[in-house]
């Protein structure tokens, strides 16, 4: 591995699953920023690599590209057993809770077990999709984006959603509905 002061010797092709703020943000000129990008750029620079960011429309497309060796990595992709089939992971540098969200005031749901016989929303290819498999007698609504997931909860199309907590709370805060949802149970 090169030192930070040498010229980069290799280019890494990093897949970005579109806008996934605050990890990946793509501006209207195609410039990529965000927390995962900042960390990736720093680590690459320290190791003597350049990073070429390839923007995909979805997590599914990015993960398929990784599985097909069209890209080398996806920065800050969460570790799941399904993803371990297509990728090797470093030691995590960030962790966050994956939580159950309900509409405020819903006293019927307080744990994962309470989701039996309920309609549960998840995002395709997100860890929530795997977690919901362990719940019996539930109906699952799979959305393509977390904004669709949040709106499904707020509109009453689902009884609960499972998703990384900081991201749902960020979105809910930005649109002024944070007081209309709450987390329940253990992350």
Short mmCIF file of C-alpha atoms in Angstrom, two decimals:
data_model
loop_
_atom_site.label_atom_id
_atom_site.label_comp_id
_atom_site.label_asym_id
_atom_site.label_seq_id
_atom_site.Cartn_x
_atom_site.Cartn_y
_atom_site.Cartn_z
CA UNK A 1 0.00 0.00 0.00
CA UNK A 2 1.27 3.42 -0.90
CA UNK A 3 1.63 6.23 1.57
CA UNK A 4 -0.59 9.28 1.56
CA UNK A 5 2.15 11.36 -0.03
CA UNK A 6 2.71 9.20 -3.10
CA UNK A 7 0.83 9.33 -6.37
CA UNK A 8 -2.26 7.10 -6.50
CA UNK A 9 -1.43 3.83 -8.21
CA UNK A 10 -4.83 2.24 -8.64
CA UNK A 11 -8.40 3.35 -9.19
CA UNK A 12 -11.23 1.81 -7.20
CA UNK A 13 -14.67 1.74 -8.80
CA UNK A 14 -17.14 2.60 -6.04
CA UNK A 15 -20.86 2.15 -6.59
CA UNK A 16 -23.25 4.70 -5.15
CA UNK A 17 -26.95 3.77 -4.87
CA UNK A 18 -28.17 7.23 -5.84
CA UNK A 19 -29.19 9.72 -3.17
CA UNK A 20 -29.16 8.10 0.26
CA UNK A 21 -28.61 11.09 2.50
CA UNK A 22 -26.58 11.58 4.64
CA UNK A 23 -24.35 8.76 3.35
CA UNK A 24 -24.49 9.53 -0.38
CA UNK A 25 -25.71 12.78 -1.89
CA UNK A 26 -25.62 13.41 -5.64
CA UNK A 27 -26.10 17.03 -6.69
CA UNK A 28 -27.68 18.16 -9.96
CA UNK A 29 -24.23 18.18 -11.62
CA UNK A 30 -23.49 14.58 -10.61
CA UNK A 31 -21.04 15.53 -7.84
CA UNK A 32 -21.07 12.96 -5.06
CA UNK A 33 -20.78 13.99 -1.40
CA UNK A 34 -21.90 12.69 1.99
CA UNK A 35 -20.54 10.91 5.04
CA UNK A 36 -19.70 7.62 3.29
CA UNK A 37 -17.98 9.57 0.50
CA UNK A 38 -15.92 11.61 2.96
CA UNK A 39 -14.73 8.46 4.73
CA UNK A 40 -14.06 6.62 1.44
CA UNK A 41 -12.09 9.53 0.00
CA UNK A 42 -10.01 9.84 3.16
CA UNK A 43 -9.19 6.12 3.35
CA UNK A 44 -8.41 5.90 -0.37
CA UNK A 45 -6.13 8.91 -0.19
CA UNK A 46 -4.27 7.45 2.83
CA UNK A 47 -3.81 4.13 0.99
CA UNK A 48 -2.76 5.74 -2.30
CA UNK A 49 -5.89 5.00 -4.32
CA UNK A 50 -8.15 7.11 -6.50
CA UNK A 51 -11.90 6.55 -6.39
CA UNK A 52 -14.17 6.63 -9.41
CA UNK A 53 -17.78 6.91 -8.25
CA UNK A 54 -20.40 5.20 -10.37
CA UNK A 55 -23.95 6.31 -9.61
CA UNK A 56 -26.78 3.79 -9.76
CA UNK A 57 -30.51 4.39 -9.54
CA UNK A 58 -31.01 1.97 -6.65
CA UNK A 59 -29.40 -0.29 -4.05
CA UNK A 60 -30.45 -3.26 -6.17
CA UNK A 61 -28.56 -2.00 -9.23
CA UNK A 62 -25.47 -1.16 -7.17
CA UNK A 63 -25.44 -4.55 -5.46
CA UNK A 64 -25.94 -6.37 -8.78
CA UNK A 65 -22.99 -4.44 -10.21
CA UNK A 66 -20.90 -5.48 -7.20
CA UNK A 67 -21.94 -9.12 -7.58
CA UNK A 68 -21.01 -8.97 -11.29
CA UNK A 69 -17.61 -7.34 -10.57
CA UNK A 70 -18.60 -4.20 -12.48
CA UNK A 71 -17.58 -2.19 -9.42
CA UNK A 72 -15.10 -2.91 -6.63
CA UNK A 73 -17.07 -1.75 -3.61
CA UNK A 74 -20.01 0.14 -2.15
CA UNK A 75 -18.81 2.49 0.60
CA UNK A 76 -20.46 2.02 4.02
CA UNK A 77 -22.83 -0.74 2.94
CA UNK A 78 -24.43 -2.41 5.95
CA UNK A 79 -23.39 -5.97 6.73
CA UNK A 80 -26.00 -8.70 6.26
CA UNK A 81 -25.62 -12.41 5.56
CA UNK A 82 -27.05 -11.95 2.05
CA UNK A 83 -24.57 -9.18 1.29
CA UNK A 84 -21.70 -11.31 2.63
CA UNK A 85 -22.40 -13.65 -0.30
CA UNK A 86 -21.30 -10.92 -2.74
CA UNK A 87 -18.89 -8.78 -0.68
CA UNK A 88 -16.16 -8.85 1.93
CA UNK A 89 -16.47 -6.33 4.72
CA UNK A 90 -14.01 -4.31 6.75
CA UNK A 91 -14.47 -3.71 10.44
CA UNK A 92 -17.47 -1.35 10.71
CA UNK A 93 -16.67 2.29 11.32
CA UNK A 94 -20.28 3.26 11.96
CA UNK A 95 -23.21 1.53 13.57
CA UNK A 96 -26.78 2.64 14.07
CA UNK A 97 -29.97 1.06 15.36
CA UNK A 98 -32.51 -0.54 13.08
CA UNK A 99 -35.83 0.16 14.76
CA UNK A 100 -39.56 -0.40 14.59
CA UNK A 101 -41.50 2.80 13.91
CA UNK A 102 -45.21 3.25 14.49
CA UNK A 103 -47.59 6.19 14.27
CA UNK A 104 -47.57 8.07 17.58
CA UNK A 105 -50.20 6.85 20.00
CA UNK A 106 -50.47 3.31 18.62
CA UNK A 107 -50.50 1.27 21.82
CA UNK A 108 -50.98 -2.09 20.04
CA UNK A 109 -47.33 -2.42 19.03
CA UNK A 110 -44.44 -2.27 21.47
CA UNK A 111 -42.15 -5.15 20.41
CA UNK A 112 -41.16 -7.16 17.35
CA UNK A 113 -43.51 -9.95 18.49
CA UNK A 114 -46.46 -7.53 18.33
CA UNK A 115 -46.01 -7.29 14.55
CA UNK A 116 -47.63 -10.72 14.05
CA UNK A 117 -50.94 -10.22 12.23
CA UNK A 118 -49.94 -6.66 11.30
CA UNK A 119 -48.89 -4.96 8.07
CA UNK A 120 -45.19 -4.13 8.18
CA UNK A 121 -43.34 -1.88 5.75
CA UNK A 122 -39.72 -2.35 4.68
CA UNK A 123 -37.47 -1.09 1.90
CA UNK A 124 -36.31 -3.54 -0.76
CA UNK A 125 -32.78 -4.85 -0.02
CA UNK A 126 -32.62 -3.08 3.34
CA UNK A 127 -31.90 -5.11 6.48
CA UNK A 128 -35.52 -4.61 7.58
CA UNK A 129 -36.58 -6.89 4.73
CA UNK A 130 -34.60 -9.73 6.32
CA UNK A 131 -35.70 -8.94 9.87
CA UNK A 132 -39.39 -9.07 8.97
CA UNK A 133 -38.97 -12.66 7.75
CA UNK A 134 -38.73 -13.80 11.39
CA UNK A 135 -42.24 -12.51 12.18
CA UNK A 136 -45.11 -14.95 11.72
CA UNK A 137 -48.51 -14.13 10.21
CA UNK A 138 -47.61 -10.67 8.98
CA UNK A 139 -48.30 -8.88 5.74
CA UNK A 140 -45.25 -7.18 4.27
CA UNK A 141 -45.30 -4.08 2.10
CA UNK A 142 -41.98 -3.59 0.30
CA UNK A 143 -41.19 -0.09 -0.95
CA UNK A 144 -38.33 1.05 -3.16
CA UNK A 145 -37.38 4.13 -1.15
CA UNK A 146 -37.37 5.18 2.49
CA UNK A 147 -39.53 8.22 1.69
CA UNK A 148 -42.20 5.86 0.28
CA UNK A 149 -41.80 3.79 3.45
CA UNK A 150 -42.31 6.78 5.74
CA UNK A 151 -45.33 7.97 3.77
CA UNK A 152 -46.85 4.46 3.91
CA UNK A 153 -46.64 4.63 7.71
CA UNK A 154 -48.00 8.16 7.97
CA UNK A 155 -50.87 7.38 5.59
CA UNK A 156 -51.84 4.28 7.56
CA UNK A 157 -51.06 1.84 4.74
CA UNK A 158 -48.85 -0.09 7.17
CA UNK A 159 -49.03 -0.54 10.93
CA UNK A 160 -45.28 -0.30 11.43
CA UNK A 161 -42.03 0.03 9.52
CA UNK A 162 -38.56 -1.36 10.16
CA UNK A 163 -35.62 0.79 9.10
CA UNK A 164 -32.37 2.39 10.34
CA UNK A 165 -33.50 4.86 12.99
CA UNK A 166 -31.36 7.94 12.26
CA UNK A 167 -32.40 8.05 8.62
CA UNK A 168 -36.15 7.83 9.25
CA UNK A 169 -35.88 10.41 12.03
CA UNK A 170 -33.89 12.72 9.72
CA UNK A 171 -36.52 12.47 6.98
CA UNK A 172 -39.43 12.89 9.42
CA UNK A 173 -37.76 15.94 10.97
CA UNK A 174 -37.12 17.53 7.57
CA UNK A 175 -40.79 17.31 6.61
CA UNK A 176 -42.05 18.29 10.06
CA UNK A 177 -43.67 15.00 11.11
CA UNK A 178 -41.22 13.72 13.70
CA UNK A 179 -43.86 14.08 16.43
CA UNK A 180 -46.23 11.86 14.43
CA UNK A 181 -44.02 8.76 14.67
CA UNK A 182 -42.20 6.94 17.45
CA UNK A 183 -39.87 4.01 17.88
CA UNK A 184 -40.86 0.99 19.96
CA UNK A 185 -39.09 -2.07 21.27
CA UNK A 186 -35.38 -2.70 21.26
CA UNK A 187 -33.39 -1.78 18.17
#
